[in-house]
Each structure stands twice: as structure tokens, then as C-alpha cells.
Short mmCIF file of N, CA, C and O in Angstrom, two decimals:
data_model
loop_
_atom_site.label_atom_id
_atom_site.label_comp_id
_atom_site.label_asym_id
_atom_site.label_seq_id
_atom_site.Cartn_x
_atom_site.Cartn_y
_atom_site.Cartn_z
N UNK A 1 -17.36 -10.83 -30.13
CA UNK A 1 -16.72 -9.77 -29.63
C UNK A 1 -15.62 -9.98 -28.63
O UNK A 1 -15.95 -10.64 -27.67
N UNK A 2 -14.36 -9.47 -28.78
CA UNK A 2 -13.23 -9.71 -27.96
C UNK A 2 -13.43 -8.77 -26.70
O UNK A 2 -13.72 -7.72 -26.80
N UNK A 3 -13.24 -9.43 -25.52
CA UNK A 3 -13.29 -8.32 -24.22
C UNK A 3 -11.75 -8.07 -23.86
O UNK A 3 -10.93 -8.86 -23.79
N UNK A 4 -11.67 -6.86 -23.84
CA UNK A 4 -10.27 -6.36 -23.33
C UNK A 4 -10.36 -5.64 -22.20
O UNK A 4 -11.50 -5.53 -21.50
N UNK A 5 -9.08 -5.76 -21.39
CA UNK A 5 -9.08 -5.17 -20.03
C UNK A 5 -9.62 -3.70 -20.11
O UNK A 5 -10.42 -3.42 -19.13
N UNK A 6 -9.41 -2.90 -21.04
CA UNK A 6 -10.00 -1.41 -21.10
C UNK A 6 -11.29 -1.56 -21.38
O UNK A 6 -12.07 -0.72 -20.52
N UNK A 7 -11.94 -2.43 -22.06
CA UNK A 7 -13.48 -2.48 -22.26
C UNK A 7 -14.07 -2.85 -20.67
O UNK A 7 -15.12 -2.61 -20.44
N UNK A 8 -13.41 -3.90 -20.07
CA UNK A 8 -13.85 -4.08 -18.77
C UNK A 8 -13.86 -3.10 -17.83
O UNK A 8 -14.81 -2.87 -17.14
N UNK A 9 -12.81 -2.23 -17.93
CA UNK A 9 -12.71 -1.12 -16.96
C UNK A 9 -13.64 -0.22 -17.33
O UNK A 9 -14.40 0.43 -16.23
N UNK A 10 -13.86 0.27 -18.48
CA UNK A 10 -15.19 1.00 -18.92
C UNK A 10 -16.49 0.55 -18.27
O UNK A 10 -17.29 1.28 -17.77
N UNK A 11 -16.70 -0.84 -18.71
CA UNK A 11 -18.13 -1.22 -18.23
C UNK A 11 -18.19 -1.29 -16.59
O UNK A 11 -18.95 -0.71 -16.19
N UNK A 12 -17.03 -1.43 -15.88
CA UNK A 12 -16.97 -1.26 -14.51
C UNK A 12 -17.36 0.10 -13.82
O UNK A 12 -18.18 0.36 -13.19
N UNK A 13 -16.77 1.13 -14.62
CA UNK A 13 -16.88 2.54 -14.38
C UNK A 13 -18.39 2.82 -14.65
O UNK A 13 -19.19 3.51 -13.86
N UNK A 14 -18.78 2.64 -15.81
CA UNK A 14 -20.23 2.86 -16.17
C UNK A 14 -21.24 2.27 -14.85
O UNK A 14 -22.17 2.79 -14.61
N UNK A 15 -21.00 0.89 -14.62
CA UNK A 15 -21.87 0.38 -13.56
C UNK A 15 -21.92 1.01 -12.18
O UNK A 15 -22.88 1.13 -11.66
N UNK A 16 -20.61 1.37 -11.90
CA UNK A 16 -20.53 2.13 -10.59
C UNK A 16 -21.25 3.38 -10.57
O UNK A 16 -22.05 3.87 -9.77
N UNK A 17 -20.82 4.28 -11.77
CA UNK A 17 -21.52 5.84 -11.89
C UNK A 17 -23.05 5.31 -12.03
O UNK A 17 -23.84 6.40 -11.56
N UNK A 18 -23.85 4.26 -12.49
CA UNK A 18 -25.06 4.30 -12.41
C UNK A 18 -26.01 3.80 -11.36
O UNK A 18 -27.17 3.91 -11.16
N UNK A 19 -24.76 3.48 -10.44
CA UNK A 19 -25.41 2.86 -8.99
C UNK A 19 -26.01 3.84 -8.24
O UNK A 19 -25.47 4.90 -7.96
N UNK A 20 -27.14 3.75 -7.64
CA UNK A 20 -27.88 4.68 -6.75
C UNK A 20 -27.78 4.32 -5.14
O UNK A 20 -27.97 5.29 -4.28
N UNK A 21 -27.50 3.01 -4.84
CA UNK A 21 -27.43 2.62 -3.60
C UNK A 21 -25.91 2.95 -2.92
O UNK A 21 -24.95 2.46 -3.27
N UNK A 22 -25.78 3.62 -1.53
CA UNK A 22 -24.62 3.80 -0.94
C UNK A 22 -24.06 2.51 -0.75
O UNK A 22 -22.83 2.42 -0.73
N UNK A 23 -24.80 1.55 -0.10
CA UNK A 23 -24.25 0.35 0.36
C UNK A 23 -23.84 -0.45 -0.65
O UNK A 23 -22.52 -1.24 -0.55
N UNK A 24 -24.35 -0.41 -1.79
CA UNK A 24 -23.70 -1.12 -3.13
C UNK A 24 -22.47 -0.61 -3.67
O UNK A 24 -21.39 -1.10 -4.00
N UNK A 25 -22.35 0.61 -3.66
CA UNK A 25 -21.30 1.50 -3.83
C UNK A 25 -19.90 1.14 -2.96
O UNK A 25 -18.78 0.97 -3.31
N UNK A 26 -20.36 1.11 -1.63
CA UNK A 26 -19.47 0.62 -0.76
C UNK A 26 -18.89 -0.68 -0.92
O UNK A 26 -17.50 -1.13 -0.89
N UNK A 27 -19.68 -1.65 -1.44
CA UNK A 27 -19.15 -2.95 -1.75
C UNK A 27 -18.39 -3.03 -3.15
O UNK A 27 -17.36 -3.74 -2.90
N UNK A 28 -18.74 -2.21 -4.00
CA UNK A 28 -17.98 -2.05 -5.28
C UNK A 28 -16.70 -1.67 -4.72
O UNK A 28 -15.56 -2.16 -5.15
N UNK A 29 -16.35 -0.75 -3.89
CA UNK A 29 -15.11 -0.27 -3.53
C UNK A 29 -14.42 -1.15 -2.87
O UNK A 29 -13.18 -1.21 -2.94
N UNK A 30 -15.11 -1.87 -1.95
CA UNK A 30 -14.27 -3.10 -1.00
C UNK A 30 -13.79 -4.06 -2.23
O UNK A 30 -12.61 -4.52 -1.98
N UNK A 31 -14.44 -4.53 -3.10
CA UNK A 31 -14.12 -5.57 -4.12
C UNK A 31 -12.89 -5.06 -4.83
O UNK A 31 -12.19 -5.86 -5.17
N UNK A 32 -12.98 -3.68 -5.19
CA UNK A 32 -11.78 -3.12 -5.98
C UNK A 32 -10.56 -3.16 -5.10
O UNK A 32 -9.60 -3.58 -5.63
N UNK A 33 -10.69 -2.75 -3.80
CA UNK A 33 -9.62 -3.01 -2.99
C UNK A 33 -9.05 -4.28 -2.84
O UNK A 33 -7.84 -4.47 -2.83
N UNK A 34 -9.87 -5.37 -2.64
CA UNK A 34 -9.67 -6.80 -2.58
C UNK A 34 -8.86 -7.25 -3.88
O UNK A 34 -7.77 -8.06 -3.68
N UNK A 35 -9.45 -6.84 -5.00
CA UNK A 35 -8.73 -7.35 -6.26
C UNK A 35 -7.34 -6.52 -6.42
O UNK A 35 -6.40 -7.26 -6.74
N UNK A 36 -7.33 -5.21 -6.10
CA UNK A 36 -5.80 -4.67 -6.18
C UNK A 36 -5.13 -5.42 -5.32
O UNK A 36 -3.85 -5.59 -5.74
N UNK A 37 -5.39 -5.63 -4.04
CA UNK A 37 -4.37 -6.43 -3.17
C UNK A 37 -4.18 -7.68 -3.59
O UNK A 37 -2.87 -8.10 -3.69
N UNK A 38 -5.00 -8.34 -4.17
CA UNK A 38 -4.76 -9.86 -4.85
C UNK A 38 -3.91 -9.78 -5.81
O UNK A 38 -2.84 -10.45 -5.92
N UNK A 39 -4.14 -8.72 -6.98
CA UNK A 39 -2.99 -8.87 -7.95
C UNK A 39 -1.56 -8.17 -7.52
O UNK A 39 -0.91 -8.59 -8.05
N UNK A 40 -1.55 -7.38 -6.56
CA UNK A 40 -0.38 -6.79 -5.89
C UNK A 40 0.66 -7.95 -5.32
O UNK A 40 1.57 -7.66 -5.42
N UNK A 41 -0.24 -8.85 -4.90
CA UNK A 41 0.80 -10.11 -4.28
C UNK A 41 1.79 -10.52 -5.11
O UNK A 41 2.99 -10.52 -4.62
N UNK A 42 1.55 -10.77 -6.47
CA UNK A 42 2.53 -11.27 -7.40
C UNK A 42 2.89 -10.44 -8.48
O UNK A 42 3.64 -10.78 -9.25
N UNK A 43 2.34 -9.16 -8.43
CA UNK A 43 2.67 -8.15 -9.61
C UNK A 43 4.05 -7.72 -9.50
O UNK A 43 4.49 -7.52 -8.61
N UNK A 44 4.53 -7.21 -10.78
CA UNK A 44 5.84 -6.68 -10.91
C UNK A 44 5.64 -5.15 -11.10
O UNK A 44 6.60 -4.44 -11.60
N UNK A 45 4.40 -4.57 -11.25
CA UNK A 45 4.19 -3.16 -11.61
C UNK A 45 4.26 -2.47 -10.44
O UNK A 45 3.92 -2.74 -9.16
N UNK A 46 5.12 -1.31 -10.70
CA UNK A 46 5.30 -0.54 -9.50
C UNK A 46 4.28 0.08 -8.77
O UNK A 46 4.29 0.08 -7.62
N UNK A 47 3.14 0.42 -9.52
CA UNK A 47 2.07 0.89 -8.80
C UNK A 47 1.63 -0.02 -7.82
O UNK A 47 1.06 0.06 -6.69
N UNK A 48 1.31 -1.17 -8.16
CA UNK A 48 0.73 -2.59 -7.38
C UNK A 48 1.79 -2.88 -6.30
O UNK A 48 1.29 -3.28 -5.11
N UNK A 49 2.91 -2.88 -6.59
CA UNK A 49 3.87 -3.11 -5.47
C UNK A 49 3.85 -1.91 -4.25
O UNK A 49 3.76 -2.52 -3.30
N UNK A 50 3.94 -0.73 -4.79
CA UNK A 50 3.54 0.35 -3.92
C UNK A 50 2.21 0.25 -2.97
O UNK A 50 2.37 0.29 -1.59
N UNK A 51 1.21 -0.30 -3.76
CA UNK A 51 0.08 -0.51 -3.08
C UNK A 51 0.11 -1.69 -2.12
O UNK A 51 -0.53 -1.51 -0.96
N UNK A 52 0.81 -2.70 -2.56
CA UNK A 52 0.97 -3.74 -1.67
C UNK A 52 1.60 -3.52 -0.43
O UNK A 52 0.88 -3.53 0.98
N UNK A 53 2.52 -2.49 -0.27
CA UNK A 53 3.41 -2.09 0.69
C UNK A 53 2.46 -1.27 1.58
O UNK A 53 2.56 -1.54 2.97
N UNK A 54 1.93 -0.50 1.10
CA UNK A 54 1.00 0.59 1.90
C UNK A 54 -0.22 -0.15 2.57
O UNK A 54 -0.50 0.09 3.60
N UNK A 55 -0.63 -1.18 1.78
CA UNK A 55 -1.75 -1.86 2.36
C UNK A 55 -1.46 -2.69 3.54
O UNK A 55 -2.00 -2.66 4.66
N UNK A 56 -0.31 -3.49 3.20
CA UNK A 56 0.18 -4.24 4.29
C UNK A 56 0.57 -3.58 5.64
O UNK A 56 0.55 -3.86 6.83
N UNK A 57 1.04 -2.20 5.40
CA UNK A 57 1.46 -1.45 6.51
C UNK A 57 0.49 -0.93 7.31
O UNK A 57 0.36 -0.83 8.50
N UNK A 58 -0.71 -0.74 6.62
CA UNK A 58 -1.97 -0.16 7.14
C UNK A 58 -2.22 -1.43 8.20
O UNK A 58 -2.80 -1.06 9.09
N UNK A 59 -2.36 -2.56 7.81
CA UNK A 59 -2.80 -3.72 8.56
C UNK A 59 -1.93 -3.88 9.90
O UNK A 59 -2.52 -4.07 10.76
N UNK A 60 -0.52 -3.77 9.60
CA UNK A 60 0.22 -3.72 10.71
C UNK A 60 0.04 -2.82 11.75
O UNK A 60 0.00 -2.98 12.84
N UNK A 61 -0.32 -1.54 11.29
CA UNK A 61 -0.74 -0.27 12.05
C UNK A 61 -1.96 -0.56 12.92
O UNK A 61 -2.08 -0.29 14.20
N UNK A 62 -2.85 -1.25 12.27
CA UNK A 62 -3.96 -1.68 12.94
C UNK A 62 -4.05 -2.42 13.90
O UNK A 62 -4.57 -2.44 15.11
N UNK A 63 -3.16 -3.42 13.61
CA UNK A 63 -2.83 -4.65 14.90
C UNK A 63 -2.11 -3.90 15.86
O UNK A 63 -2.32 -4.20 16.96
N UNK A 64 -1.25 -2.95 15.80
CA UNK A 64 -0.38 -2.39 16.84
C UNK A 64 -1.34 -1.57 17.60
O UNK A 64 -1.28 -1.37 19.04
N UNK A 65 -2.25 -0.70 16.87
CA UNK A 65 -3.09 0.29 17.74
C UNK A 65 -4.15 -0.59 18.59
O UNK A 65 -4.47 -0.18 19.57
N UNK A 66 -4.72 -1.83 17.98
CA UNK A 66 -5.49 -2.52 18.75
C UNK A 66 -4.94 -3.34 19.94
O UNK A 66 -5.56 -3.49 20.86
N UNK A 67 -3.52 -3.51 19.92
CA UNK A 67 -3.18 -3.92 21.05
C UNK A 67 -2.68 -3.01 22.06
O UNK A 67 -2.21 -3.35 23.31
N UNK A 68 -2.58 -1.65 22.08
CA UNK A 68 -2.34 -0.73 22.89
C UNK A 68 -3.63 -0.19 23.60
O UNK A 68 -3.85 0.96 23.85
N UNK A 69 -4.45 -1.09 24.16
CA UNK A 69 -5.58 -0.59 25.07
C UNK A 69 -5.20 -0.69 26.56
O UNK A 69 -4.37 -1.16 26.84
#
């Protein structure tokens, strides 16, 4: 059986939907964000390019806010 990106997405969504633990759901979401960022570093896809810019700007804002104490 060949694994496609679409079948992996469906499997991922099914696993997340069947999860009952809030902590585990938070971990899934965290891993999703990390994976999106890793993919966005070298991607040419407009969605991931935009995500990369937003993510890096949010990090910069966080550093600026933490320095204003």
C-alpha cells in the first residue's frame, strides 16, 4: 500500500479527533506548528512563506516585549 501525503493528513486528523487528553492535544498542535515552521524555512509555497514571516515576527515581538521590563 502506497502512503500518500493526503492519506497521512487524513490519518493525522483521525488520530487528533479521537484523542481525549487535553495535554496530548496540545502536544499535537505544538508538533504541527514546529513542522510547519521547519517546512516554511525552505518552502516556496506562498502559504508557508507567509507562515514563516508571521512566526518569526511573533518571536521578535516576544523578545522585544520581554526586554521592556
